[in-house]
Amino acid sequence: MTPPLTNIDLLPHNTLALPGHAARYLRVTEPAQLAVPELAGEKRFVLGGGSNLVLTGDFPGLVLHMAIPGKRLLKEDAEAWYVEAGAGENWHDFVQWTLAQGWPGLENLSLIPGTVGAAPIQNIGAYGLEVGERLHSVTAWNFEKQAFFEVHRSDCRFAYRDSVFKQEGWHVDGHIAIVSVVFRLPKAWQANCRYADVAQELDARGVAQPTARDIAEAVIAVRRRKLPDPAVTPNAGSFFHNPVVAAEIADALKVAHPTLPCYPQPDGRVKLAAGWLIEQAGWKGKALGPVGMYEKQALVLVNRGGATGADVKRTMAAVQADVQQRFGVALTPEPIFL
Ligand code: EPU
């Protein structure tokens, strides 16, 4: 078994391009590498694509970089295709591969950065779809119990940018590592293009009866237009959750600010557009030192060059304070802080 490397630079492993070193680092390309009793006693962090991560400095423990490959059709029945992928597969490439095989269902999630193994953790979502809606089960390794186990979708507790894997004792504190994911892609496919940006893009392309491929192309075009490419402008996607507030609070805000975008939720509460709040608070395109909010999408925090985790925290706190003061709404960050 290859031993972990020491003192590894993590800047290339986080899309905000923040500096920091891992005391120990192991690239995991097969599940058996996890089944080593010595790993159980170590302080660990399980890393995927690093696209939802704020690195605040050096990490004194072991970084397990999940790079397990593989994708295949596991089974097929009258209703659905069941497709399995290794945790280390690139999410976007995997989605495009399923489409090329003729298995639609994940097209709305095209171009989301990160890996297959990270997708269930914050229940990635975009343009009217969350991954939990297409997920069948997750296989993971439990370091304490020294065993692989399977979590069925019904036990994943999927919610808006949330799942059981974000709970204490699960993924982010290094108790478990997701090694593979099975998706259930129903054969009774229906285009999901109600999200305004996607509908407008399809309209502009003159597509009235979109295929899954058409939707993927539209989503890719919208994302390229609005969101910065981490390879050019380091970022971690949306930096804050869209806040979900009680209906009375949303109603009062709407009276004072009639253009505030509000999305009623099934539980009666209302989701507010954080990007709108941040823009109105004057932060769109504004920076504090090397860290600012993106000029085309105020919800995306960007590293303008040479930023540290401390710089990110400073801008984050300033944005939170201004939105709180102006609207009385608390913004919570989406990424994990290490
Ligand atoms: N808005 C503004 N100003 C801005 C940004 C947005 O007024 O600077 C307004 C828009 O005009 C729109 C509303 O806010 O009325 C929502 O904006 P948008 O459609 O761009 O989506 P979002 O709520 O900002 C969410 C997800 C994205 C996902 C998009 C599309 C969260 C935290 N973010 O963003 O996910 O791609 O919807 O579904 O839920 C991510 O999580 O990293 C991510 C990119």
Coordinates of C-alpha atoms and ligand atoms in Angstrom, one line a residue:
M1 CA 0.0 0.0 0.0
T2 CA 1.4 3.4 -1.0
P3 CA 2.2 5.5 2.1
P4 CA 0.7 9.0 2.4
L5 CA 2.8 11.9 1.1
T6 CA 3.9 14.7 3.5
N7 CA 3.6 18.5 3.4
I8 CA 1.5 18.7 0.2
D9 CA 0.5 22.0 -1.2
L10 CA -3.4 22.2 -1.3
L11 CA -3.6 25.4 -3.4
P12 CA -4.2 23.4 -6.6
H13 CA -6.8 21.2 -4.8
N14 CA -9.2 24.0 -3.9
T15 CA -11.0 26.1 -6.6
L16 CA -10.8 29.3 -4.5
A17 CA -7.0 28.8 -4.9
L18 CA -6.3 29.5 -1.2
P19 CA -2.9 28.6 0.3
G20 CA -2.3 25.8 2.8
H21 CA -0.5 22.5 3.2
A22 CA -1.6 19.1 4.3
A23 CA 0.7 17.5 6.8
R24 CA -0.2 14.2 5.1
Y25 CA -1.9 13.4 1.8
L26 CA -3.2 10.2 0.2
R27 CA -4.7 10.0 -3.2
V28 CA -7.4 7.3 -3.0
T29 CA -7.9 5.5 -6.3
E30 CA -9.5 2.3 -4.9
P31 CA -11.8 1.6 -1.9
A32 CA -9.3 -0.9 -0.4
Q33 CA -6.9 2.0 0.4
L34 CA -9.4 3.1 3.1
A35 CA -9.7 -0.2 4.7
V36 CA -6.4 0.2 6.7
P37 CA -6.8 0.2 10.5
E38 CA -4.0 2.9 10.9
L39 CA -6.2 5.5 9.2
A40 CA -8.9 5.2 11.9
G41 CA -6.8 7.0 14.5
E42 CA -5.8 9.9 12.3
K43 CA -7.3 13.4 12.1
R44 CA -8.7 13.3 8.6
F45 CA -10.3 15.4 5.9
V46 CA -12.0 13.8 2.9
L47 CA -11.4 16.0 -0.2
G48 CA -13.3 15.8 -3.5
G49 CA -12.8 18.4 -6.2
G50 CA -12.2 21.2 -3.6
S51 CA -14.9 23.3 -5.2
N52 CA -16.9 23.9 -2.0
L53 CA -14.0 24.5 0.3
V54 CA -12.5 27.4 2.2
L55 CA -9.0 26.5 3.2
T56 CA -8.1 28.6 6.2
G57 CA -4.5 27.5 6.5
D58 CA -2.4 24.4 7.0
F59 CA -4.2 21.2 7.9
P60 CA -2.3 19.2 10.5
G61 CA -3.9 15.8 9.7
L62 CA -4.3 13.5 6.7
V63 CA -6.1 14.6 3.6
L64 CA -7.8 11.8 1.7
H65 CA -8.2 12.9 -1.9
M66 CA -11.0 10.8 -3.3
A67 CA -10.0 9.8 -6.9
I68 CA -11.8 6.5 -7.3
P69 CA -12.8 6.1 -11.0
G70 CA -15.4 4.0 -12.8
K71 CA -18.8 4.4 -14.3
R72 CA -21.2 1.7 -15.5
L73 CA -24.8 0.6 -16.0
L74 CA -25.5 -1.5 -12.9
K75 CA -28.9 -2.7 -13.9
E76 CA -31.9 -1.8 -15.9
D77 CA -35.6 -2.5 -15.4
A78 CA -38.8 -1.4 -17.1
E79 CA -38.9 1.9 -15.2
A80 CA -35.3 3.0 -14.9
W81 CA -31.6 2.8 -15.6
Y82 CA -29.4 2.4 -12.5
V83 CA -26.0 3.9 -13.1
E84 CA -23.0 3.6 -10.7
A85 CA -20.0 5.9 -10.6
G86 CA -16.9 6.1 -8.5
A87 CA -16.6 9.0 -6.0
G88 CA -13.6 10.5 -7.9
E89 CA -15.3 10.8 -11.3
N90 CA -15.7 14.5 -12.4
W91 CA -19.3 15.4 -12.0
H92 CA -19.8 17.2 -15.3
D93 CA -18.0 14.6 -17.4
F94 CA -20.1 11.9 -15.7
V95 CA -23.4 13.8 -16.5
Q96 CA -22.3 14.2 -20.2
W97 CA -21.4 10.5 -20.4
T98 CA -24.9 9.5 -19.1
L99 CA -26.5 11.7 -21.8
A100 CA -24.2 10.2 -24.5
Q101 CA -25.3 6.7 -23.4
G102 CA -29.0 7.8 -23.9
W103 CA -29.8 7.9 -20.2
P104 CA -31.3 11.4 -19.5
G105 CA -32.2 12.8 -16.1
L106 CA -29.1 14.7 -14.9
E107 CA -28.9 17.3 -17.7
N108 CA -30.0 20.2 -15.5
L109 CA -26.9 19.6 -13.3
S110 CA -24.4 20.1 -16.2
L111 CA -21.2 22.0 -15.6
I112 CA -21.5 21.9 -11.8
P113 CA -17.9 21.7 -10.6
G114 CA -16.7 18.9 -8.3
T115 CA -16.9 15.1 -8.1
V116 CA -19.6 12.4 -8.0
G117 CA -18.7 11.5 -4.4
A118 CA -19.2 15.1 -3.2
A119 CA -22.6 15.6 -5.1
P120 CA -24.8 14.0 -2.4
I121 CA -23.2 15.8 0.5
Q122 CA -24.6 19.2 -0.1
N123 CA -27.3 17.8 -2.4
I124 CA -26.1 19.8 -5.4
G125 CA -28.9 21.5 -7.3
A126 CA -29.4 23.9 -10.2
Y127 CA -32.1 25.0 -12.6
G128 CA -35.0 23.2 -10.9
L129 CA -33.3 19.9 -10.0
E130 CA -31.5 18.5 -7.0
V131 CA -29.3 15.4 -7.2
G132 CA -31.2 13.7 -4.4
E133 CA -34.1 13.4 -6.8
R134 CA -32.0 11.1 -9.1
L135 CA -30.0 9.3 -6.5
H136 CA -30.6 5.7 -5.6
S137 CA -27.9 4.9 -3.0
V138 CA -24.5 5.8 -1.7
T139 CA -21.7 3.4 -0.6
A140 CA -19.3 4.7 2.0
W141 CA -16.5 3.6 4.3
N142 CA -16.9 4.1 8.1
F143 CA -13.5 4.6 9.7
E144 CA -14.5 3.8 13.2
K145 CA -16.5 0.7 12.4
Q146 CA -13.9 -0.3 9.7
A147 CA -16.7 -1.3 7.3
F148 CA -18.3 -0.4 4.1
F149 CA -22.0 0.4 4.3
E150 CA -24.8 1.5 2.0
V151 CA -27.2 4.4 2.5
H152 CA -30.5 4.3 0.5
R153 CA -31.9 7.5 -0.8
S154 CA -34.8 7.4 1.8
D155 CA -32.2 7.6 4.6
C156 CA -30.1 10.4 3.0
R157 CA -32.4 13.2 4.5
F158 CA -32.0 15.3 1.4
A159 CA -33.1 18.9 1.7
Y160 CA -32.0 22.2 0.1
R161 CA -28.2 22.0 0.0
D162 CA -28.3 19.5 2.9
S163 CA -28.2 15.8 3.6
V164 CA -27.4 13.3 6.4
F165 CA -23.7 13.5 5.1
K166 CA -23.4 17.0 6.6
Q167 CA -24.5 15.9 10.0
E168 CA -22.0 15.4 12.8
G169 CA -20.4 12.0 12.7
W170 CA -20.8 11.7 9.0
H171 CA -18.8 13.0 6.1
V172 CA -17.4 16.4 6.7
D173 CA -15.7 15.6 9.9
G174 CA -13.9 12.6 8.3
H175 CA -15.9 9.9 10.0
I176 CA -16.9 8.4 6.6
A177 CA -15.8 8.6 3.0
I178 CA -18.2 8.1 0.1
V179 CA -16.7 5.7 -2.4
S180 CA -19.4 5.3 -5.0
V181 CA -22.9 6.5 -5.9
V182 CA -25.8 4.8 -7.7
F183 CA -28.2 7.0 -9.7
R184 CA -31.7 6.0 -10.7
L185 CA -32.6 7.6 -14.0
P186 CA -36.3 7.0 -14.9
K187 CA -37.1 6.0 -18.4
A188 CA -40.2 8.1 -18.4
W189 CA -38.2 11.3 -19.0
Q190 CA -39.8 14.7 -19.1
A191 CA -38.0 18.0 -19.9
N192 CA -37.5 20.1 -16.8
C193 CA -37.0 23.6 -18.2
R194 CA -39.3 25.8 -16.1
Y195 CA -36.4 27.7 -14.6
A196 CA -36.6 31.2 -16.3
D197 CA -32.9 31.4 -17.4
V198 CA -33.1 28.0 -19.1
A199 CA -36.5 28.6 -20.7
Q200 CA -35.2 31.9 -22.1
E201 CA -32.1 30.3 -23.4
L202 CA -34.1 27.5 -25.2
D203 CA -36.4 30.2 -26.6
A204 CA -33.5 32.2 -27.9
R205 CA -32.2 29.0 -29.6
G206 CA -35.6 28.4 -31.2
V207 CA -36.0 25.0 -29.4
A208 CA -39.6 24.3 -28.6
Q209 CA -39.4 20.6 -27.8
P210 CA -36.1 20.2 -26.0
T211 CA -34.2 16.9 -25.7
A212 CA -32.0 16.3 -22.7
R213 CA -29.0 17.3 -24.8
D214 CA -30.7 20.6 -25.6
I215 CA -31.3 21.3 -21.9
A216 CA -27.7 20.4 -21.1
E217 CA -26.5 22.9 -23.8
A218 CA -28.8 25.6 -22.5
V219 CA -27.7 25.1 -18.9
I220 CA -24.0 25.1 -20.0
A221 CA -24.6 28.4 -21.9
V222 CA -26.4 30.1 -19.0
R223 CA -23.7 29.0 -16.5
R224 CA -20.8 30.1 -18.7
R225 CA -22.5 33.5 -19.1
K226 CA -23.2 34.1 -15.4
L227 CA -20.7 32.1 -13.4
P228 CA -16.9 32.6 -13.4
D229 CA -14.7 29.7 -14.5
P230 CA -12.6 28.7 -11.5
A231 CA -9.6 28.1 -13.7
V232 CA -9.6 31.8 -14.6
T233 CA -11.2 33.5 -11.6
P234 CA -10.9 31.2 -8.5
N235 CA -14.3 30.8 -6.8
A236 CA -16.5 28.2 -5.0
G237 CA -19.8 28.8 -6.8
S238 CA -22.6 30.3 -4.7
F239 CA -20.9 31.4 -1.5
F240 CA -24.1 31.7 0.7
H241 CA -27.3 29.6 0.9
N242 CA -30.4 31.4 -0.3
P243 CA -32.0 32.1 3.1
V244 CA -35.3 30.5 3.9
V245 CA -37.4 32.6 6.2
A246 CA -40.9 32.6 7.7
A247 CA -43.7 33.8 5.4
E248 CA -44.4 36.9 7.6
I249 CA -40.7 38.0 7.3
A250 CA -40.8 37.6 3.5
D251 CA -44.1 39.5 3.3
A252 CA -42.7 42.4 5.3
L253 CA -39.5 42.5 3.2
K254 CA -41.6 42.4 0.0
V255 CA -43.6 45.4 1.1
A256 CA -40.4 47.4 1.7
H257 CA -38.6 46.0 -1.3
P258 CA -41.2 45.0 -4.0
T259 CA -38.6 43.6 -6.5
L260 CA -37.1 41.1 -4.0
P261 CA -37.3 37.6 -5.6
C262 CA -39.2 35.2 -3.3
Y263 CA -39.7 31.5 -3.8
P264 CA -42.5 29.9 -1.6
Q265 CA -41.4 26.5 -0.2
P266 CA -43.5 23.4 0.3
D267 CA -43.3 23.9 4.1
G268 CA -44.9 27.4 3.9
R269 CA -41.6 29.2 4.4
V270 CA -40.1 31.4 1.7
K271 CA -36.7 31.3 0.0
L272 CA -35.1 34.6 -0.7
A273 CA -32.5 35.3 -3.4
A274 CA -29.2 35.9 -1.6
G275 CA -27.7 37.3 -4.8
W276 CA -30.3 40.0 -4.9
L277 CA -29.8 41.0 -1.2
I278 CA -26.0 41.1 -1.7
E279 CA -26.4 43.2 -4.8
Q280 CA -28.8 45.7 -3.1
A281 CA -26.3 45.9 -0.2
G282 CA -23.8 47.3 -2.7
W283 CA -21.5 44.3 -3.0
K284 CA -21.9 43.2 -6.6
G285 CA -18.5 43.7 -8.2
K286 CA -17.1 45.1 -4.9
A287 CA -14.0 43.8 -3.1
L288 CA -12.3 44.1 0.2
G289 CA -8.6 43.5 -0.5
P290 CA -8.2 40.5 -2.9
V291 CA -11.6 39.0 -2.2
G292 CA -14.8 40.3 -3.7
M293 CA -18.3 39.4 -5.0
Y294 CA -18.5 38.6 -8.7
E295 CA -19.7 41.4 -11.0
K296 CA -22.1 39.2 -12.9
Q297 CA -23.5 37.2 -10.0
A298 CA -23.2 38.8 -6.5
L299 CA -23.7 35.4 -4.8
V300 CA -20.3 34.2 -6.0
L301 CA -17.3 35.2 -4.0
V302 CA -14.1 35.4 -6.0
N303 CA -10.4 35.4 -5.3
R304 CA -8.9 38.3 -7.4
G305 CA -5.4 36.9 -6.8
G306 CA -3.3 35.9 -3.9
A307 CA -6.0 35.7 -1.3
T308 CA -5.8 33.7 1.9
G309 CA -8.5 32.1 4.0
A310 CA -8.4 35.1 6.3
D311 CA -9.1 37.4 3.4
V312 CA -12.2 35.3 2.5
K313 CA -13.4 35.4 6.1
R314 CA -13.1 39.2 6.2
T315 CA -15.1 39.8 3.0
M316 CA -17.7 37.1 4.1
A317 CA -18.2 38.9 7.4
A318 CA -18.5 42.3 5.8
V319 CA -21.2 41.1 3.3
Q320 CA -23.1 39.3 6.1
A321 CA -23.0 42.4 8.3
D322 CA -24.3 44.7 5.5
V323 CA -27.1 42.3 4.5
Q324 CA -28.1 41.8 8.1
Q325 CA -28.1 45.6 8.8
R326 CA -30.0 46.4 5.6
F327 CA -32.6 43.6 5.5
G328 CA -32.3 41.8 8.9
V329 CA -31.5 38.6 7.2
A330 CA -28.6 36.3 8.2
L331 CA -26.6 34.7 5.4
T332 CA -24.9 31.4 6.0
P333 CA -21.9 30.2 4.0
E334 CA -22.3 27.3 1.6
P335 CA -18.7 25.9 1.6
I336 CA -17.0 23.9 4.2
F337 CA -14.2 25.7 6.2
L338 CA -11.0 23.7 6.8
Ligands
EPU1 N1 -29.9 38.1 -8.5 C1 -29.7 39.4 -8.4 N2 -28.4 39.8 -8.4 C2 -27.4 39.0 -8.4 C3 -27.6 37.6 -8.5 C4 -28.9 37.2 -8.5 O1 -30.6 40.2 -8.3 O2 -26.2 39.4 -8.4 C5 -31.3 37.6 -8.6 C6 -31.6 37.1 -10.0 O3 -32.0 38.1 -10.8 C7 -32.7 36.1 -9.7 C8 -32.4 35.6 -8.3 O4 -31.5 36.5 -7.7 O5 -34.0 36.8 -9.7 C9 -31.8 34.2 -8.4 O6 -30.6 34.2 -9.1 P1 -30.0 33.0 -10.0 O7 -31.1 32.4 -10.8 O8 -28.7 33.4 -10.6 O9 -29.8 31.8 -8.9 P2 -29.2 31.9 -7.4 O10 -30.4 31.7 -6.5 O11 -28.3 33.0 -7.2 C10 -29.0 29.3 -7.2 C11 -28.0 28.3 -6.7 C12 -27.0 28.1 -7.8 C13 -27.7 27.5 -9.0 C14 -28.7 28.6 -9.5 C15 -29.6 28.1 -10.6 C16 -27.9 28.5 -4.3 C17 -27.1 28.9 -3.1 N3 -27.4 28.7 -5.5 O12 -28.4 30.5 -7.3 O13 -26.1 27.1 -7.3 O14 -26.8 27.3 -10.1 O15 -29.6 28.8 -8.4 O16 -30.4 27.1 -10.2 O17 -29.0 27.9 -4.1 C18 -24.0 26.8 -6.2 O18 -24.7 26.3 -5.2 O19 -22.8 26.8 -6.1 C19 -24.7 27.3 -7.3 C20 -24.1 27.9 -8.3

